[in-house]
Each structure stands twice: as C-alpha cells, then as structure tokens.
Short mmCIF file of C-alpha atoms in Angstrom, two decimals:
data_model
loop_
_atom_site.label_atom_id
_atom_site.label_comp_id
_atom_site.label_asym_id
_atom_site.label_seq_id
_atom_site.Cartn_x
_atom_site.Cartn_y
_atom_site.Cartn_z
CA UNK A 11 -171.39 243.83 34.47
CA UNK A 12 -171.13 244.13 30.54
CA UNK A 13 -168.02 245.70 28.99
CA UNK A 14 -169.10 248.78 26.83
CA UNK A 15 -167.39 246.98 23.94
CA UNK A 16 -168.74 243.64 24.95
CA UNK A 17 -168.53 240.22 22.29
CA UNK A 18 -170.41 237.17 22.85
CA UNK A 19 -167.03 233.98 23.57
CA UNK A 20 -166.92 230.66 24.67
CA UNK A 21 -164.35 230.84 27.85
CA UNK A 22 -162.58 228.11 28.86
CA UNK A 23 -162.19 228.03 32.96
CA UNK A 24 -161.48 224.55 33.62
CA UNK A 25 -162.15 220.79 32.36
CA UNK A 26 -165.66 220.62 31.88
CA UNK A 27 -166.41 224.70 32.62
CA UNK A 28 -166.57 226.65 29.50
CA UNK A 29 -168.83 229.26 29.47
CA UNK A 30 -170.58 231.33 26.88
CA UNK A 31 -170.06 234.86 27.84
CA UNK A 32 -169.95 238.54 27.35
CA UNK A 33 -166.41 239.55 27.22
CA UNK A 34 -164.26 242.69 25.97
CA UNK A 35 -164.12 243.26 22.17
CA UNK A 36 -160.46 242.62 21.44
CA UNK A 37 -158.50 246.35 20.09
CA UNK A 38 -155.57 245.79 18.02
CA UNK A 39 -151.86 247.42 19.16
CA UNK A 40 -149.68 248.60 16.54
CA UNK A 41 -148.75 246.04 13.79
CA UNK A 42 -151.86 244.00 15.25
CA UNK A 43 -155.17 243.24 13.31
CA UNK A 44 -158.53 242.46 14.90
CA UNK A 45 -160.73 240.06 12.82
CA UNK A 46 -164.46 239.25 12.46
CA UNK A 47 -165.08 235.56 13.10
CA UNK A 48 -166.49 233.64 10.07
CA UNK A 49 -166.29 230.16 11.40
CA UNK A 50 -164.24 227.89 14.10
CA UNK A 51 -163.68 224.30 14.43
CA UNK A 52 -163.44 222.18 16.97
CA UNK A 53 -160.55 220.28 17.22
CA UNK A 54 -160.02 216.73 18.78
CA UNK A 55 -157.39 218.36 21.05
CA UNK A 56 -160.25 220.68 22.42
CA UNK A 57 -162.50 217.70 23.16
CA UNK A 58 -159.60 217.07 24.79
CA UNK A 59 -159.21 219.41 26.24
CA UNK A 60 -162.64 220.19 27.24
CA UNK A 61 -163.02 216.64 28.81
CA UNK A 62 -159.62 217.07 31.06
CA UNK A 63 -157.06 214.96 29.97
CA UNK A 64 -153.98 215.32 32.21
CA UNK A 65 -151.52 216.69 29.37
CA UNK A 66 -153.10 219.74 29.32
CA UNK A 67 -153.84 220.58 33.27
CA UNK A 68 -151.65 218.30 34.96
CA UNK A 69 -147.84 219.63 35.46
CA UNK A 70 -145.81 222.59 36.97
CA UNK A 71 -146.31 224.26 33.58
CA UNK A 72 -149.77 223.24 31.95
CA UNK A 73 -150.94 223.85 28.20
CA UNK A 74 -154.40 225.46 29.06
CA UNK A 75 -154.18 228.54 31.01
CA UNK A 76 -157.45 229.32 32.08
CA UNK A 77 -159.46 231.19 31.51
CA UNK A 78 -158.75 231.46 27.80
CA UNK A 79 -161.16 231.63 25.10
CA UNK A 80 -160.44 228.25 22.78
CA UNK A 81 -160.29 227.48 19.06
CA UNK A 82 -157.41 227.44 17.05
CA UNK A 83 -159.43 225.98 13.89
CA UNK A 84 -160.32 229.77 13.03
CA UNK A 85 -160.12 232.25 9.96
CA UNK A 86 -162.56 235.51 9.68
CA UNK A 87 -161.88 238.96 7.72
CA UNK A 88 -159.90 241.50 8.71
CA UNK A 89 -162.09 244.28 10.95
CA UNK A 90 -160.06 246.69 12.76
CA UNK A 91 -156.05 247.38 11.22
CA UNK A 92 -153.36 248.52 13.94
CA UNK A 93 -150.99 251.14 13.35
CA UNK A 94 -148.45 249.68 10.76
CA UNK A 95 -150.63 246.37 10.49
CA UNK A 96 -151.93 247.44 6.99
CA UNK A 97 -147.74 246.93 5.72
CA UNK A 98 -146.84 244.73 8.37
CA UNK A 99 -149.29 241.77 7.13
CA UNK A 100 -149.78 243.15 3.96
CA UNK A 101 -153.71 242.81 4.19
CA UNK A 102 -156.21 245.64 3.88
CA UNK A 103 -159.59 245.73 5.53
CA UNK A 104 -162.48 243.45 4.58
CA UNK A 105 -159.27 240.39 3.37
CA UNK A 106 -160.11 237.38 4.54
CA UNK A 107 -157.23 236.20 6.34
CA UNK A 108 -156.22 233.29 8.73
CA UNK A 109 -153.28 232.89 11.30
CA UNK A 110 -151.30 229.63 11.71
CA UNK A 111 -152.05 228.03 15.48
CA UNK A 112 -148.50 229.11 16.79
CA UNK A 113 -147.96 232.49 17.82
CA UNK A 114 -143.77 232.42 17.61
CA UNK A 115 -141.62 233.97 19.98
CA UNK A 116 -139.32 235.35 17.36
CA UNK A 117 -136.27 234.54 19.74
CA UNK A 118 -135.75 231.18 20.74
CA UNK A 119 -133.44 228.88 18.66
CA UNK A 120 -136.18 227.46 16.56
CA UNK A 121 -137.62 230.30 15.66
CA UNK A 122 -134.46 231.87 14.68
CA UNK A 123 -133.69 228.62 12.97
CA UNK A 124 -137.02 228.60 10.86
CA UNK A 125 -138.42 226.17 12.79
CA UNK A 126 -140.68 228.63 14.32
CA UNK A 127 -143.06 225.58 14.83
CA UNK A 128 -141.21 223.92 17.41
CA UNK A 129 -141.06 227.42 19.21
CA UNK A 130 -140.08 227.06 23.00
CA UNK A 131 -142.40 229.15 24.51
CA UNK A 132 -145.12 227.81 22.55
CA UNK A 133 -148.12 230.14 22.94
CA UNK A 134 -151.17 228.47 20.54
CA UNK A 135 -154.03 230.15 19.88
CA UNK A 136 -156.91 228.79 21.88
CA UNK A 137 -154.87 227.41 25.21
CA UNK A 138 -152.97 230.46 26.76
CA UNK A 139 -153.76 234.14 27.02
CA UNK A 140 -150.46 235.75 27.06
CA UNK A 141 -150.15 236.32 23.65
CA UNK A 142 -154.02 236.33 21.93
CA UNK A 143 -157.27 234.57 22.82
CA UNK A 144 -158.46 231.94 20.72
CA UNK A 145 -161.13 231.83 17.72
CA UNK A 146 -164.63 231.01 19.82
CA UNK A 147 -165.64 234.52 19.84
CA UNK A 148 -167.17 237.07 17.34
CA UNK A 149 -163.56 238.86 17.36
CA UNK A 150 -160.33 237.94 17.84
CA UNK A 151 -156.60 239.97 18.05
CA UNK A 152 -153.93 238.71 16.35
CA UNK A 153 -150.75 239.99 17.35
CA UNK A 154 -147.99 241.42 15.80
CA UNK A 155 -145.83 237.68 15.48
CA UNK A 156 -148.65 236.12 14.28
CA UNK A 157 -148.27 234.28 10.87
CA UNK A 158 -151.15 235.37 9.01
CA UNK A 159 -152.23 234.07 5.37
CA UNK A 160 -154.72 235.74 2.84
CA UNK A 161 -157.88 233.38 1.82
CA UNK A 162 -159.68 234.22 -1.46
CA UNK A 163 -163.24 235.29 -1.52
CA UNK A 164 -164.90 232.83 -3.53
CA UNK A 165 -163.35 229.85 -1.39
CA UNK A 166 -166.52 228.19 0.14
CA UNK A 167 -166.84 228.76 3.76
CA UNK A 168 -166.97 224.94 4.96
CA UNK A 169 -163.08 224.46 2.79
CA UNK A 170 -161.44 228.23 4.51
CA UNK A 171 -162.86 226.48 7.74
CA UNK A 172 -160.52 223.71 7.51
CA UNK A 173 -157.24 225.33 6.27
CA UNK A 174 -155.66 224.41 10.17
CA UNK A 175 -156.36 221.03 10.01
CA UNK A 176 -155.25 220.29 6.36
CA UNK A 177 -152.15 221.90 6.82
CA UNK A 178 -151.32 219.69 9.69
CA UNK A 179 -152.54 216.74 7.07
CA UNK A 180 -150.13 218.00 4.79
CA UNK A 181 -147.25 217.79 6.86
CA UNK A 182 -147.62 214.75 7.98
CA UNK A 183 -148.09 213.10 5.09
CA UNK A 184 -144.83 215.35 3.98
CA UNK A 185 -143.01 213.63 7.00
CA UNK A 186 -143.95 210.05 5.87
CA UNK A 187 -141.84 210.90 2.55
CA UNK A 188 -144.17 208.77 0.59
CA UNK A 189 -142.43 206.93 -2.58
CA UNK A 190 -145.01 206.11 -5.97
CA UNK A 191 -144.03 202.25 -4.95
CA UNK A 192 -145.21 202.40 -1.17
CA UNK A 193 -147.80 200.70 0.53
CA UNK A 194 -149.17 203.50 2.91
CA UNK A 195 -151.58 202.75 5.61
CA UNK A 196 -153.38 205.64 7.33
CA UNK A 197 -155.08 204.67 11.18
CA UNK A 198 -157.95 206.97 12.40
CA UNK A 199 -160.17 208.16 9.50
CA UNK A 200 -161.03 211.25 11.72
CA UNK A 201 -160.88 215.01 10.44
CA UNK A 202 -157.64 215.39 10.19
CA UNK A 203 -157.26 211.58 9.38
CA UNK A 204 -159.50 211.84 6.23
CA UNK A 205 -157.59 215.44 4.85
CA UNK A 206 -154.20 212.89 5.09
CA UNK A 207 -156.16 210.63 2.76
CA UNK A 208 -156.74 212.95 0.26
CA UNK A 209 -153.32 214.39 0.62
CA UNK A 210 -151.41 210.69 0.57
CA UNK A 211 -153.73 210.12 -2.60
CA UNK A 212 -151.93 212.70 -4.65
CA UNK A 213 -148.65 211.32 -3.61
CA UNK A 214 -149.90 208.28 -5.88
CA UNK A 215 -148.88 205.21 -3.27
CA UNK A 216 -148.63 201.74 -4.84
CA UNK A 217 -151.56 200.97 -2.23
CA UNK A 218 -153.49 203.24 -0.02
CA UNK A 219 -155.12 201.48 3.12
CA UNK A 220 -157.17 203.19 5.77
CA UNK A 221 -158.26 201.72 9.63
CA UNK A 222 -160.91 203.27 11.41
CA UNK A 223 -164.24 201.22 13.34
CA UNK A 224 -166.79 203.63 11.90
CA UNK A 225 -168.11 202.36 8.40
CA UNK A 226 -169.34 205.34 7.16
CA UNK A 227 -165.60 207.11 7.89
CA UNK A 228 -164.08 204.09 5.89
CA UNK A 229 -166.67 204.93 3.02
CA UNK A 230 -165.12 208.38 2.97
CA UNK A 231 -161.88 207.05 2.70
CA UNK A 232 -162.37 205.41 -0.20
CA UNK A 233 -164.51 208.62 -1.91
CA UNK A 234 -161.03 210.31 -0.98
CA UNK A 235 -158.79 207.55 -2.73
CA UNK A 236 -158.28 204.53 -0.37
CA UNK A 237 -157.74 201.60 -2.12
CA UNK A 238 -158.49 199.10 1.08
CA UNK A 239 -160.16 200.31 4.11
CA UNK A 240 -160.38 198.16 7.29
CA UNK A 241 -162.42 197.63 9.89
CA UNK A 242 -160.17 196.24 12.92
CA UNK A 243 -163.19 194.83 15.02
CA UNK A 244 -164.41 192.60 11.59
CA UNK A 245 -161.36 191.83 9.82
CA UNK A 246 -157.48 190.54 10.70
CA UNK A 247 -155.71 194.40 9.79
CA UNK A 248 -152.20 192.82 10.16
CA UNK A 249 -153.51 190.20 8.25
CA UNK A 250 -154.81 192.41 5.32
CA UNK A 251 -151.77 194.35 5.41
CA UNK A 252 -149.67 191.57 4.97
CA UNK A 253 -151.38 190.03 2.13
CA UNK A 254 -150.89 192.81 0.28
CA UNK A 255 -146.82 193.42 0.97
CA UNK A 256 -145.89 189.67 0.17
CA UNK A 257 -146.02 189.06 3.97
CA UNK A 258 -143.59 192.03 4.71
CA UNK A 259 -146.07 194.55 6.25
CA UNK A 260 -146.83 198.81 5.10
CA UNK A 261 -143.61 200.96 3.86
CA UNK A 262 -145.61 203.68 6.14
CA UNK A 263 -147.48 203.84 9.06
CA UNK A 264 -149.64 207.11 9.74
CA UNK A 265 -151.42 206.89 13.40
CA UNK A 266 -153.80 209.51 13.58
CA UNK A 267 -156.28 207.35 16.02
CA UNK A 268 -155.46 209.41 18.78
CA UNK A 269 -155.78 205.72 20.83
CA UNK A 270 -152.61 203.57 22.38
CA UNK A 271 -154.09 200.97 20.56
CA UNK A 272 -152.69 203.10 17.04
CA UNK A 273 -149.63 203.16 18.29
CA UNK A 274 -149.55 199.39 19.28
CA UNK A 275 -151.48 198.71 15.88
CA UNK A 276 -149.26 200.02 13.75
CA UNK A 277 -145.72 198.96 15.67
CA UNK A 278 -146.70 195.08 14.18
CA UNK A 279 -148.35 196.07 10.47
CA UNK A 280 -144.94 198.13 9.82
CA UNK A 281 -142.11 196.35 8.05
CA UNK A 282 -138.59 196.46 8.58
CA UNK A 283 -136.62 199.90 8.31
CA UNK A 284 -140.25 201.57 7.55
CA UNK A 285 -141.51 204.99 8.47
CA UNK A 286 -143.73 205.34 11.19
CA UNK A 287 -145.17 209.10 11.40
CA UNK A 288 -147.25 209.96 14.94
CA UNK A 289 -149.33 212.47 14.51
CA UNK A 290 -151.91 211.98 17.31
CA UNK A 291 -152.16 213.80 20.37
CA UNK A 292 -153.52 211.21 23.19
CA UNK A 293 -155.62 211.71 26.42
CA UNK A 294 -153.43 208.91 28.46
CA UNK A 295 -150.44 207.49 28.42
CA UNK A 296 -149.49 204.64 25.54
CA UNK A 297 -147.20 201.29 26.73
CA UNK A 298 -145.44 199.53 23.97
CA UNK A 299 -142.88 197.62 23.25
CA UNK A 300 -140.00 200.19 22.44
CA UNK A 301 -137.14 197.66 21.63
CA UNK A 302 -139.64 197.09 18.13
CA UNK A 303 -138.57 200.04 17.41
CA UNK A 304 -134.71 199.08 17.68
CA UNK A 305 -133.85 196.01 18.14
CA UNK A 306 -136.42 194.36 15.68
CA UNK A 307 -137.19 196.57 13.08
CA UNK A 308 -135.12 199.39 13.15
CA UNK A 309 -138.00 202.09 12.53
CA UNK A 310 -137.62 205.74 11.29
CA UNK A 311 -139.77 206.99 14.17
CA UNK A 312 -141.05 210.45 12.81
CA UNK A 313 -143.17 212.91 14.84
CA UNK A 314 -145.39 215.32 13.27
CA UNK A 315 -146.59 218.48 15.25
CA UNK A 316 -148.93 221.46 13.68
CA UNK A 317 -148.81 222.82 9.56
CA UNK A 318 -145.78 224.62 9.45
CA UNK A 319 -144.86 225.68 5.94
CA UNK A 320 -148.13 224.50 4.95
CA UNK A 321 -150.98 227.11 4.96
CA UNK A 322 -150.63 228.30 1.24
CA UNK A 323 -149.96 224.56 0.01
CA UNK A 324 -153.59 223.75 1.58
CA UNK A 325 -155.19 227.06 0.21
CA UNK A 326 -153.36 226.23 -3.14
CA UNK A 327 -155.16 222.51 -2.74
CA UNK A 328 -158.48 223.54 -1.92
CA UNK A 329 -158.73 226.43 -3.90
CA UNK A 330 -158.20 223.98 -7.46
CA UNK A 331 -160.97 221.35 -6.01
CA UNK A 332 -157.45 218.96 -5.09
CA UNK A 333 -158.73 218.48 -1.44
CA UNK A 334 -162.65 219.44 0.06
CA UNK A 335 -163.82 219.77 3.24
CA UNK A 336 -167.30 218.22 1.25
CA UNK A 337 -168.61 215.10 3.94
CA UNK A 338 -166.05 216.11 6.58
CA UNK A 339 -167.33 219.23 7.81
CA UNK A 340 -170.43 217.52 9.25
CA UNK A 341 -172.37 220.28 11.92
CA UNK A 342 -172.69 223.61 12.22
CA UNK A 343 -173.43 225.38 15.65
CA UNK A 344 -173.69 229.28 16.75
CA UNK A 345 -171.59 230.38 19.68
CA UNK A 346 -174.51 229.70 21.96
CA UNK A 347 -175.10 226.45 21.30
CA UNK A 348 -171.83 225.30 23.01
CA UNK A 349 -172.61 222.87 25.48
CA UNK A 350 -173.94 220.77 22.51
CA UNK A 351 -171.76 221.53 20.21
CA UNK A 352 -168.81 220.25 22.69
CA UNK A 353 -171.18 216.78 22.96
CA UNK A 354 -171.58 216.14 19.48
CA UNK A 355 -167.98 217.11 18.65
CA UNK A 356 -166.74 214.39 21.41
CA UNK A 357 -168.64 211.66 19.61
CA UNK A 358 -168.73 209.15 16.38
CA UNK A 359 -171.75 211.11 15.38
CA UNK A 360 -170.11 214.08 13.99
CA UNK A 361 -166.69 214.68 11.78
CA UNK A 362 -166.15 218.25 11.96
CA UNK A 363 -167.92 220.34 13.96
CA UNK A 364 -167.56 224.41 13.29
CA UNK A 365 -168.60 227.17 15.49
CA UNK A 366 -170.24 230.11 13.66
CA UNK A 367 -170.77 233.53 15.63
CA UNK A 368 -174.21 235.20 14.42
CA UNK A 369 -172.85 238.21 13.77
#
C-alpha cells in the first residue's frame, strides 16, 4: 500500500537490492528542515556499496543499515521549515541549501573538540537511518545537528551537485600541506581525484603529476593543471617520477585510486620523509610493506576522511569559476532509471553520475 504522503526513493535493502519505491514524504521536527531534491551523486563508496564490499556489511557493527535510502552527494531547496528551523539554520524557504555527509552527535569527544568529523557514532547520510535518510529521493529531512550550508541561486546545477565531493578534494589536498617547491603526484584521476587536481593546481606545486589508466581522465588532468600525466600500463611511473626529482621520488603522494595497487604505487614513487595522504576508501583489503613506512623512509602517513571545514571554501571556489564540475559531471539519470544508473556509475564509462528526481 501507498503512504498518503508517498515520494518516489531509491532504497537500499542489501548488496545488489536497491529498489525504486514509494515511500513516506519525510516531515520535519522542530529545528528540522525538509528539502526538495535538485540533484544527487553517486559516489564511488555507493558503487561500493551497492556491489557489497565487506567494509560496509561485514562486522558486528556494519556501515549500511538497511534499508536506508542512499546518497550523500545531495543539495536541494529548502521545502518544509520546522518549528525554530527558520533561526536555527538561518535559512528561509525556497534557499538552496546543502548538509555536510556527517550528521554529528554533538557529544562525543570529537565533536566537542571540533572535530565533529571524526564523530564516534558516525551516522552519514545515505548508510544508516537513525538519524535521516539519504539524498535518492524527491525529499529528504535533515535534522536538527545537521551542518547545513546556503548555495547561491545562480550557481549552475552540475557545480552545487558536486559541493560533497570537492570539499573532501579540498581537504585532502589541505592534509598534503603542499609547499610552491613540491613535486605533487595525484593517483586515480576519478571524481574526486580530478576536483584534487584543480585544487593542488592553485597551491602552485613546482610539478603536478597525475596516474590514472583511462586516457581521456589523464586529458582532464591536464585541462585542470597537470603538468605530467601517466599512464602506468604504457609508461615506467616510478621511472617518470624520478626523472623529474633528480632520482629522489614526489614530496607528496595523493592515492585516490581506490586500488591496493595505489597504495603499493605510491609507497616506492615517495621520497624520503615525504607526505603520503590516503584518501581512498577500498573494497578489499591492501598488503604492503609497512616497515617502508618506518624503517626506510620514515613517511608522514596522513589520512584524509570527508570535507570538514570545507563546504564554504568549495562554494567560495566554484562560485568565482576557481574549480568546475565542467567534463566531470558526465550523466544524468531520473530516480527511475536506477538500475542503470548504478551500472554506468560502476564503470570507466562515466565520471560523475547524478540522480535527478522529476519533480
């Protein structure tokens, strides 16, 4: 049976089960907001996902608590205001707002800390219910924690669609603490991989090098400021690399391949006492050899996890023509169109893929 106030969503039951369905219209609690959809990527941690890799399902506490709807990679405009949410958020009806991926407990030591996005409960929009559905849907609730940032009208719909993604560019490039006389390689010329490009070209490196086995990525890359791109599978990378640091190897290593191979990749093109930044989230485990890390090079080992801080440096970015979402943002599908959406989205023949609700 229909719900009265019924929304077309993608639900997410299992690995490999998501279903487009008619589900409840979200109604917002006091300080809460409900928005209208505009657009929703799909995110390489929903192919993921979506596909079943044991990180998410597997353990006495998984990620994905089914069913949920997905999609983190979400802004819309503001549709329904809960008591108090008008002051609370400081938005008015009609804004067009989006919410940073973590919903923050408020109360843990991180998030009294300011380091809300390390939060120990860790409810993300998109993989639990507890706190808020995710962004597949026509509405969505954001709760009263949420972290919610205003996007201006004119801002093209394609750039406001990847806010999430470039802020998580943004800080990890931030984390690789990139110096004007670096040599900086980026690996994996994805999404996410391409928005770090543009972002580690403003830092102004000495050299900017970019990996990926897709040609036409690596011709992005260099649109977006690479100054060598390489092809692993036709040319020597460590090879490359070193030819261009007298034989010493990059100053900093970004892996956003989401492969072992990334990891194992950039372990041997990194020099001495450089800065290796993992950003990747993988679907298996990855073997190296930690004592590298140690007992050879003596690495700064630097993770980098979501966009926090980030959100109005990316607005700020795409909103002066710094950064575009212009040959990333690659297909466009309606709600209904899931099950191909998911296909193309876990391939080489897309970038970005967004999902846009009809109505």
């Amino acid at each position: 049976m229909i719900p009265t106030e019924a929304m077309t969503a993608v639900v997410c039951h299992g690995p490999k089960d998501y279903r487009v369905e008619q589900v409840r219209k979200p109604a917002p609690g006091r300080n809460e907001l409900v928005i209208r959809i505009a657009a929703c990527g799909i995110c390489a941690s929903d192919c993921k996902c979506w596909s079943g890799a044991k990180m998410f399902w597997s353990g006495t506490s998984p990620w994905v608590k089914a069913p949920v709807v997905p999609g983190h990679e979400f802004f819309g405009q503001v549709e329904i205001l809960g008591e108090g949410a008008a002051l609370h958020f400081g938005v008015v009806n009609g804004d067009r707002v989006i919410a940073e991926q973590i919903v923050p407990c408020e109360k843990c030591r991180y998030c009294r800390s300011g380091q809300y996005w390390m939060c120990e409960v860790h409810n993300i929009f998109g993989f639990q219910r507890e706190v808020a559905d995710g962004g597949m849907a026509q509405f969505m609730r954001l709760p009263s924690t949420a972290i919610v940032h205003k996007i201006p009208h004119e801002m093209p719909l394609d750039d406001a669609a990847i806010i999430e993604p470039l802020s998580c560019a943004i800080h990890a490039v931030q984390r690789g603490d990139i110096q004007l006389d670096d040599v900086v390689v980026i690996a994996g010329a994805g999404p996410i991989g391409l928005m770090m490009v543009q972002v580690a070209h403003l830092k102004t490196p000495r050299k900017l090098v970019v990996i990926d086995l897709v040609a036409e990525r690596l011709e992005l890359a260099r649109r977006f400021g690479a100054d060598v791109v390489i092809n692993p599978e036709k040319e020597d990378a460590a090879k490359a690399v070193r030819a261009l640091t007298s034989g010493y190897g990059c100053d900093v290593y970004i892996e956003a391949t989401g492969s072992p191979t990334g990891v194992v990749q950039g372990l041997e093109l990194i020099r001495k006492l450089g800065r290796f930044v993992e950003f990747s989230v993988f679907g298996k485990d990855t073997t190296a050899d930690w004592s590298i890390i140690g007992d050879r090079k003596e690495l700064d080992l630097r993770g980098a996890h979501l966009g926090p801080y980030c959100y109005p440096i990316a607005i700020d970015l795409l909103s002066r023509g710094l950064v575009t979402s212009k040959g990333i943002v690659t297909h466009r599908y309606a709600l209904e169109q899931w099950d191909e959406a998911i296909k193309v989205a876990d391939s080489l023949d897309s970038i970005k893929v967004l999902m846009k609700p009809a109505s």
